């Protein structure tokens, strides 16, 4: 690997100076892989619900979630308009998040909402038996992967965001950089 | 060298600390000091947690909340998010 392929990361953590080298091609490569696989995870989940429409989340928000840490929050969406919203928002949200991650479009926004959605799955599924073999589950790792995608702005690698960030519109509205990337 | 704001430190150390405490820290305690896990007649493992599962949940959840609030705070205030405060070099561009 050429020396120019290496970049040095310097930071200060816990009062210690931290310095290490990173292979730039491999860093870029893994960002794309994480985006594609993590994106497909939610895109598939959303498309699966739409293909098998109608989707009814009542068993989850009104059933499984009751008595869990997030039960009081999800109870608000367990009947009436709240449930009707959830039944549409979950499949559509999963598709949009998945598309955003796969294509690297509005990546940070997509990753944030992906992590938010996964938080609900993690605690409800975990507290109702999913943590029988430990609290580190696929959902927890999903939250961490989405966090990494958002932190590192993975959409700028072979993604739509690499184009968006250089548009005049984004350059005139720098705050938008927090939503793409 | 990095120049962390107070918000960065809170997100990194409080948020990350709570998540790691809830997963790794309490997990390690459960292994060391937790009750044994006898297998019931049905083959099900009976697990009496040292730290109540609900408390462990809230600790991890609090960590996620700190991270989430930090992200929203950064967007709302226009604070520094890695890779966003300056334009990236374009592909093929010489540094």
mmCIF file of C-alpha atoms in Angstrom:
data_model
loop_
_atom_site.group_PDB
_atom_site.id
_atom_site.type_symbol
_atom_site.label_atom_id
_atom_site.label_comp_id
_atom_site.label_asym_id
_atom_site.label_seq_id
_atom_site.Cartn_x
_atom_site.Cartn_y
_atom_site.Cartn_z
ATOM 1 C CA UNK A 1 0.000 0.000 0.000
ATOM 2 C CA UNK A 2 1.394 3.361 -0.992
ATOM 3 C CA UNK A 3 2.293 5.781 1.768
ATOM 4 C CA UNK A 4 -0.094 8.321 0.256
ATOM 5 C CA UNK A 5 -2.934 5.888 0.977
ATOM 6 C CA UNK A 6 -2.374 6.365 4.697
ATOM 7 C CA UNK A 7 -3.828 9.199 6.728
ATOM 8 C CA UNK A 8 -3.024 10.021 10.302
ATOM 9 C CA UNK A 9 -5.759 10.483 12.854
ATOM 10 C CA UNK A 10 -4.939 12.560 15.892
ATOM 11 C CA UNK A 11 -7.281 13.092 18.794
ATOM 12 C CA UNK A 12 -7.376 13.590 22.507
ATOM 13 C CA UNK A 13 -9.433 11.127 24.482
ATOM 14 C CA UNK A 14 -9.696 10.636 28.221
ATOM 15 C CA UNK A 15 -6.823 13.049 28.660
ATOM 16 C CA UNK A 16 -4.551 11.027 26.381
ATOM 17 C CA UNK A 17 -3.183 12.042 23.021
ATOM 18 C CA UNK A 18 -4.262 9.441 20.531
ATOM 19 C CA UNK A 19 -2.628 9.035 17.158
ATOM 20 C CA UNK A 20 -2.995 6.257 14.646
ATOM 21 C CA UNK A 21 -2.787 5.672 10.935
ATOM 22 C CA UNK A 22 -5.689 4.645 8.769
ATOM 23 C CA UNK A 23 -5.684 3.249 5.266
ATOM 24 C CA UNK A 24 -7.774 5.709 3.288
ATOM 25 C CA UNK A 25 -8.931 3.237 0.614
ATOM 26 C CA UNK A 26 -9.979 0.675 3.209
ATOM 27 C CA UNK A 27 -11.760 3.304 5.320
ATOM 28 C CA UNK A 28 -13.715 4.455 2.269
ATOM 29 C CA UNK A 29 -14.385 0.850 1.303
ATOM 30 C CA UNK A 30 -15.837 -0.124 4.689
ATOM 31 C CA UNK A 31 -18.036 2.969 4.794
ATOM 32 C CA UNK A 32 -19.656 1.872 1.546
ATOM 33 C CA UNK A 33 -20.037 -1.742 2.660
ATOM 34 C CA UNK A 34 -21.642 -0.688 5.966
ATOM 35 C CA UNK A 35 -23.986 1.658 4.154
ATOM 36 C CA UNK A 36 -25.081 -0.921 1.615
ATOM 37 C CA UNK A 37 -25.615 -3.775 4.055
ATOM 38 C CA UNK A 38 -27.163 -1.625 6.792
ATOM 39 C CA UNK A 39 -29.344 0.097 4.216
ATOM 40 C CA UNK A 40 -30.528 -3.144 2.673
ATOM 41 C CA UNK A 41 -31.403 -4.416 6.166
ATOM 42 C CA UNK A 42 -34.063 -1.729 6.599
ATOM 43 C CA UNK A 43 -34.974 -1.440 2.912
ATOM 44 C CA UNK A 44 -35.780 -5.148 2.867
ATOM 45 C CA UNK A 45 -37.775 -4.881 6.097
ATOM 46 C CA UNK A 46 -39.842 -2.033 4.659
ATOM 47 C CA UNK A 47 -40.394 -3.551 1.215
ATOM 48 C CA UNK A 48 -41.359 -6.866 2.802
ATOM 49 C CA UNK A 49 -44.131 -5.136 4.757
ATOM 50 C CA UNK A 50 -45.356 -3.262 1.692
ATOM 51 C CA UNK A 51 -45.339 -6.359 -0.534
ATOM 52 C CA UNK A 52 -47.349 -8.188 2.130
ATOM 53 C CA UNK A 53 -49.668 -5.236 2.810
ATOM 54 C CA UNK A 54 -51.588 -4.531 5.005
ATOM 55 C CA UNK A 55 -49.117 -4.161 7.846
ATOM 56 C CA UNK A 56 -50.406 -4.121 11.399
ATOM 57 C CA UNK A 57 -48.012 -3.094 14.182
ATOM 58 C CA UNK A 58 -50.595 -3.590 16.936
ATOM 59 C CA UNK A 59 -48.932 -6.795 18.147
ATOM 60 C CA UNK A 60 -45.737 -4.824 18.742
ATOM 61 C CA UNK A 61 -46.762 -1.363 19.976
ATOM 62 C CA UNK A 62 -49.868 -2.547 21.797
ATOM 63 C CA UNK A 63 -48.754 -6.036 22.757
ATOM 64 C CA UNK A 64 -45.078 -6.859 23.043
ATOM 65 C CA UNK A 65 -44.106 -3.346 24.095
ATOM 66 C CA UNK A 66 -46.425 -3.223 27.074
ATOM 67 C CA UNK A 67 -44.504 -3.526 30.309
ATOM 68 C CA UNK A 68 -41.154 -2.721 28.707
ATOM 69 C CA UNK A 69 -39.067 0.399 29.274
ATOM 70 C CA UNK A 70 -40.462 2.056 26.148
ATOM 71 C CA UNK A 71 -44.001 0.758 26.702
ATOM 72 C CA UNK A 72 -45.370 4.116 27.919
ATOM 73 C CA UNK A 73 -44.123 5.818 24.750
ATOM 74 C CA UNK A 74 -45.339 3.130 22.367
ATOM 75 C CA UNK A 75 -48.704 2.942 24.131
ATOM 76 C CA UNK A 76 -49.474 6.330 22.567
ATOM 77 C CA UNK A 77 -49.335 4.604 19.171
ATOM 78 C CA UNK A 78 -51.187 1.437 20.093
ATOM 79 C CA UNK A 79 -54.682 2.402 18.992
ATOM 80 C CA UNK A 80 -56.716 4.782 16.875
ATOM 81 C CA UNK A 81 -54.870 7.438 14.897
ATOM 82 C CA UNK A 82 -51.554 6.629 16.552
ATOM 83 C CA UNK A 83 -51.710 3.027 15.387
ATOM 84 C CA UNK A 84 -52.900 4.050 11.926
ATOM 85 C CA UNK A 85 -49.891 6.368 11.676
ATOM 86 C CA UNK A 86 -47.513 3.660 12.892
ATOM 87 C CA UNK A 87 -48.854 1.125 10.408
ATOM 88 C CA UNK A 88 -47.891 3.448 7.569
ATOM 89 C CA UNK A 89 -44.874 5.199 9.082
ATOM 90 C CA UNK A 90 -42.933 2.039 9.897
ATOM 91 C CA UNK A 91 -42.937 0.463 6.399
ATOM 92 C CA UNK A 92 -42.534 3.792 4.598
ATOM 93 C CA UNK A 93 -39.902 4.939 7.083
ATOM 94 C CA UNK A 94 -37.926 1.743 6.705
ATOM 95 C CA UNK A 95 -38.010 2.024 2.910
ATOM 96 C CA UNK A 96 -36.907 5.673 2.989
ATOM 97 C CA UNK A 97 -34.146 5.011 5.522
ATOM 98 C CA UNK A 98 -32.988 2.013 3.500
ATOM 99 C CA UNK A 99 -32.972 3.958 0.234
ATOM 100 C CA UNK A 100 -31.138 6.843 1.883
ATOM 101 C CA UNK A 101 -28.405 4.544 3.153
ATOM 102 C CA UNK A 102 -28.095 2.382 0.030
ATOM 103 C CA UNK A 103 -27.829 5.397 -2.258
ATOM 104 C CA UNK A 104 -26.003 7.590 0.234
ATOM 105 C CA UNK A 105 -28.659 10.285 0.025
ATOM 106 C CA UNK A 106 -29.395 12.390 3.134
ATOM 107 C CA UNK A 107 -27.269 9.753 4.803
ATOM 108 C CA UNK A 108 -26.946 11.291 8.247
ATOM 109 C CA UNK A 109 -30.690 11.890 8.425
ATOM 110 C CA UNK A 110 -31.403 8.335 7.312
ATOM 111 C CA UNK A 111 -28.891 6.874 9.755
ATOM 112 C CA UNK A 112 -30.291 8.930 12.644
ATOM 113 C CA UNK A 113 -33.830 7.703 12.043
ATOM 114 C CA UNK A 114 -32.555 4.184 11.440
ATOM 115 C CA UNK A 115 -30.899 4.228 14.845
ATOM 116 C CA UNK A 116 -34.028 5.743 16.431
ATOM 117 C CA UNK A 117 -36.225 3.009 14.987
ATOM 118 C CA UNK A 118 -33.733 0.344 16.031
ATOM 119 C CA UNK A 119 -33.763 1.651 19.621
ATOM 120 C CA UNK A 120 -37.438 0.727 19.878
ATOM 121 C CA UNK A 121 -36.834 -2.737 18.402
ATOM 122 C CA UNK A 122 -33.797 -3.288 20.624
ATOM 123 C CA UNK A 123 -35.489 -2.626 23.951
ATOM 124 C CA UNK A 124 -38.888 -4.143 23.216
ATOM 125 C CA UNK A 125 -37.506 -7.306 21.599
ATOM 126 C CA UNK A 126 -34.733 -7.537 24.174
ATOM 127 C CA UNK A 127 -36.853 -7.112 27.271
ATOM 128 C CA UNK A 128 -39.403 -9.619 26.022
ATOM 129 C CA UNK A 129 -36.877 -12.427 25.726
ATOM 130 C CA UNK A 130 -34.348 -11.334 23.119
ATOM 131 C CA UNK A 131 -31.717 -10.718 25.767
ATOM 132 C CA UNK A 132 -31.796 -14.310 26.980
ATOM 133 C CA UNK A 133 -28.263 -14.793 25.685
ATOM 134 C CA UNK A 134 -26.994 -11.307 26.459
ATOM 135 C CA UNK A 135 -27.840 -7.705 25.702
ATOM 136 C CA UNK A 136 -25.604 -7.410 22.636
ATOM 137 C CA UNK A 137 -27.969 -8.257 19.830
ATOM 138 C CA UNK A 138 -28.167 -7.459 16.146
ATOM 139 C CA UNK A 139 -30.341 -4.475 16.950
ATOM 140 C CA UNK A 140 -27.729 -3.010 19.291
ATOM 141 C CA UNK A 141 -25.018 -3.520 16.693
ATOM 142 C CA UNK A 142 -27.364 -1.921 14.155
ATOM 143 C CA UNK A 143 -27.654 1.171 16.338
ATOM 144 C CA UNK A 144 -23.861 1.353 16.546
ATOM 145 C CA UNK A 145 -23.424 0.863 12.786
ATOM 146 C CA UNK A 146 -25.969 3.586 12.029
ATOM 147 C CA UNK A 147 -24.190 5.813 14.514
ATOM 148 C CA UNK A 148 -20.894 5.143 12.756
ATOM 149 C CA UNK A 149 -22.412 5.857 9.337
ATOM 150 C CA UNK A 150 -23.777 9.166 10.630
ATOM 151 C CA UNK A 151 -20.599 10.135 12.458
ATOM 152 C CA UNK A 152 -18.339 9.444 9.498
ATOM 153 C CA UNK A 153 -20.723 10.767 6.851
ATOM 154 C CA UNK A 154 -20.574 7.592 4.788
ATOM 155 C CA UNK A 155 -22.803 8.982 2.044
ATOM 156 C CA UNK A 156 -19.936 11.054 0.746
ATOM 157 C CA UNK A 157 -18.264 7.894 -0.489
ATOM 158 C CA UNK A 158 -19.831 6.801 -3.789
ATOM 159 C CA UNK A 159 -23.142 8.243 -2.638
ATOM 160 C CA UNK A 160 -25.569 10.904 -3.784
ATOM 161 C CA UNK A 161 -24.378 13.109 -0.922
ATOM 162 C CA UNK A 162 -20.950 13.430 -2.535
ATOM 163 C CA UNK A 163 -22.749 15.270 -5.333
ATOM 164 C CA UNK A 164 -25.204 17.130 -3.086
ATOM 165 C CA UNK A 165 -22.515 18.612 -0.857
ATOM 166 C CA UNK A 166 -20.965 20.395 -3.813
ATOM 167 C CA UNK A 167 -24.200 21.907 -5.089
ATOM 168 C CA UNK A 168 -24.659 25.635 -4.858
ATOM 169 C CA UNK A 169 -27.762 25.126 -2.754
ATOM 170 C CA UNK A 170 -25.899 23.254 -0.031
ATOM 171 C CA UNK A 171 -22.970 25.645 -0.206
ATOM 172 C CA UNK A 172 -25.408 28.504 0.380
ATOM 173 C CA UNK A 173 -27.071 26.633 3.238
ATOM 174 C CA UNK A 174 -24.162 25.059 5.171
ATOM 175 C CA UNK A 175 -26.523 23.753 7.842
ATOM 176 C CA UNK A 176 -27.704 21.159 5.316
ATOM 177 C CA UNK A 177 -24.313 19.487 5.664
ATOM 178 C CA UNK A 178 -25.555 18.137 8.983
ATOM 179 C CA UNK A 179 -28.376 16.299 7.243
ATOM 180 C CA UNK A 180 -26.391 14.850 4.349
ATOM 181 C CA UNK A 181 -22.897 13.431 4.456
ATOM 182 C CA UNK B 1 -5.251 17.856 17.594
ATOM 183 C CA UNK B 2 -8.909 17.667 18.546
ATOM 184 C CA UNK B 3 -10.645 20.516 20.251
ATOM 185 C CA UNK B 4 -13.648 19.111 22.075
ATOM 186 C CA UNK B 5 -16.507 21.273 23.208
ATOM 187 C CA UNK B 6 -18.407 20.555 26.403
ATOM 188 C CA UNK B 7 -21.179 19.044 24.288
ATOM 189 C CA UNK B 8 -18.672 16.736 22.605
ATOM 190 C CA UNK B 9 -17.364 15.590 25.957
ATOM 191 C CA UNK B 10 -20.828 14.961 27.366
ATOM 192 C CA UNK B 11 -21.826 12.958 24.286
ATOM 193 C CA UNK B 12 -18.598 10.977 24.226
ATOM 194 C CA UNK B 13 -18.091 10.277 27.889
ATOM 195 C CA UNK B 14 -21.585 10.366 29.404
ATOM 196 C CA UNK B 15 -23.395 8.855 26.426
ATOM 197 C CA UNK B 16 -20.746 6.299 25.611
ATOM 198 C CA UNK B 17 -20.072 5.647 29.287
ATOM 199 C CA UNK B 18 -23.698 4.764 29.974
ATOM 200 C CA UNK B 19 -23.938 2.457 26.942
ATOM 201 C CA UNK B 20 -20.689 0.683 27.809
ATOM 202 C CA UNK B 21 -21.659 0.487 31.499
ATOM 203 C CA UNK B 22 -25.034 -1.039 30.653
ATOM 204 C CA UNK B 23 -23.667 -3.565 28.187
ATOM 205 C CA UNK B 24 -20.080 -4.408 29.103
ATOM 206 C CA UNK B 25 -19.846 -3.214 32.716
ATOM 207 C CA UNK B 26 -22.994 -4.781 34.100
ATOM 208 C CA UNK B 27 -22.500 -7.798 31.849
ATOM 209 C CA UNK B 28 -19.106 -8.398 33.419
ATOM 210 C CA UNK B 29 -20.556 -7.984 36.919
ATOM 211 C CA UNK B 30 -23.285 -10.486 36.119
ATOM 212 C CA UNK B 31 -20.661 -13.025 35.082
ATOM 213 C CA UNK B 32 -18.522 -12.472 38.146
ATOM 214 C CA UNK B 33 -21.087 -11.933 40.871
ATOM 215 C CA UNK B 34 -24.406 -12.935 39.344
ATOM 216 C CA UNK B 35 -26.337 -15.995 40.361
ATOM 217 C CA UNK B 36 -25.720 -19.282 38.600
ATOM 218 C CA UNK B 37 -27.971 -20.079 35.673
ATOM 219 C CA UNK B 38 -29.609 -23.402 36.464
ATOM 220 C CA UNK B 39 -31.386 -25.172 33.647
ATOM 221 C CA UNK B 40 -35.027 -25.935 34.387
ATOM 222 C CA UNK B 41 -36.756 -29.200 33.572
ATOM 223 C CA UNK B 42 -37.901 -27.735 30.271
ATOM 224 C CA UNK B 43 -34.347 -26.934 29.319
ATOM 225 C CA UNK B 44 -34.891 -23.261 29.914
ATOM 226 C CA UNK B 45 -32.090 -21.338 31.599
ATOM 227 C CA UNK B 46 -33.293 -19.639 34.764
ATOM 228 C CA UNK B 47 -31.472 -16.369 35.138
ATOM 229 C CA UNK B 48 -31.851 -14.195 38.208
ATOM 230 C CA UNK B 49 -30.118 -10.970 37.308
ATOM 231 C CA UNK B 50 -27.887 -9.233 39.827
ATOM 232 C CA UNK B 51 -28.867 -5.857 38.386
ATOM 233 C CA UNK B 52 -32.582 -5.667 37.541
ATOM 234 C CA UNK B 53 -33.072 -5.850 33.786
ATOM 235 C CA UNK B 54 -35.235 -2.736 33.874
ATOM 236 C CA UNK B 55 -32.460 -0.708 35.502
ATOM 237 C CA UNK B 56 -29.934 -2.013 32.982
ATOM 238 C CA UNK B 57 -32.317 -1.061 30.206
ATOM 239 C CA UNK B 58 -32.689 2.480 31.488
ATOM 240 C CA UNK B 59 -28.916 2.906 31.772
ATOM 241 C CA UNK B 60 -28.363 1.883 28.134
ATOM 242 C CA UNK B 61 -31.377 3.908 27.015
ATOM 243 C CA UNK B 62 -30.040 6.983 28.812
ATOM 244 C CA UNK B 63 -26.798 6.598 26.868
ATOM 245 C CA UNK B 64 -28.676 6.473 23.564
ATOM 246 C CA UNK B 65 -30.696 9.508 24.632
ATOM 247 C CA UNK B 66 -27.530 11.499 25.301
ATOM 248 C CA UNK B 67 -26.198 10.583 21.848
ATOM 249 C CA UNK B 68 -29.516 11.435 20.206
ATOM 250 C CA UNK B 69 -29.879 14.753 21.979
ATOM 251 C CA UNK B 70 -26.282 15.602 21.043
ATOM 252 C CA UNK B 71 -26.998 14.940 17.356
ATOM 253 C CA UNK B 72 -30.126 17.104 17.433
ATOM 254 C CA UNK B 73 -28.288 19.818 19.396
ATOM 255 C CA UNK B 74 -25.491 19.880 16.829
ATOM 256 C CA UNK B 75 -27.925 20.222 13.939
ATOM 257 C CA UNK B 76 -29.952 22.868 15.774
ATOM 258 C CA UNK B 77 -26.994 24.999 16.781
ATOM 259 C CA UNK B 78 -24.842 24.416 13.739
ATOM 260 C CA UNK B 79 -22.090 22.999 15.881
ATOM 261 C CA UNK B 80 -19.176 21.063 14.557
ATOM 262 C CA UNK B 81 -19.939 17.662 13.134
ATOM 263 C CA UNK B 82 -16.980 15.775 11.711
ATOM 264 C CA UNK B 83 -16.608 16.242 8.010
ATOM 265 C CA UNK B 84 -19.177 18.960 7.693
ATOM 266 C CA UNK B 85 -17.494 22.193 8.615
ATOM 267 C CA UNK B 86 -15.318 22.339 5.573
ATOM 268 C CA UNK B 87 -15.768 21.228 2.035
ATOM 269 C CA UNK B 88 -14.337 17.876 1.155
ATOM 270 C CA UNK B 89 -11.683 17.742 -1.458
ATOM 271 C CA UNK B 90 -13.205 16.603 -4.689
ATOM 272 C CA UNK B 91 -12.291 13.264 -6.166
ATOM 273 C CA UNK B 92 -9.071 13.547 -8.115
ATOM 274 C CA UNK B 93 -8.220 16.845 -6.490
ATOM 275 C CA UNK B 94 -4.667 17.220 -5.263
ATOM 276 C CA UNK B 95 -4.422 18.218 -1.610
#
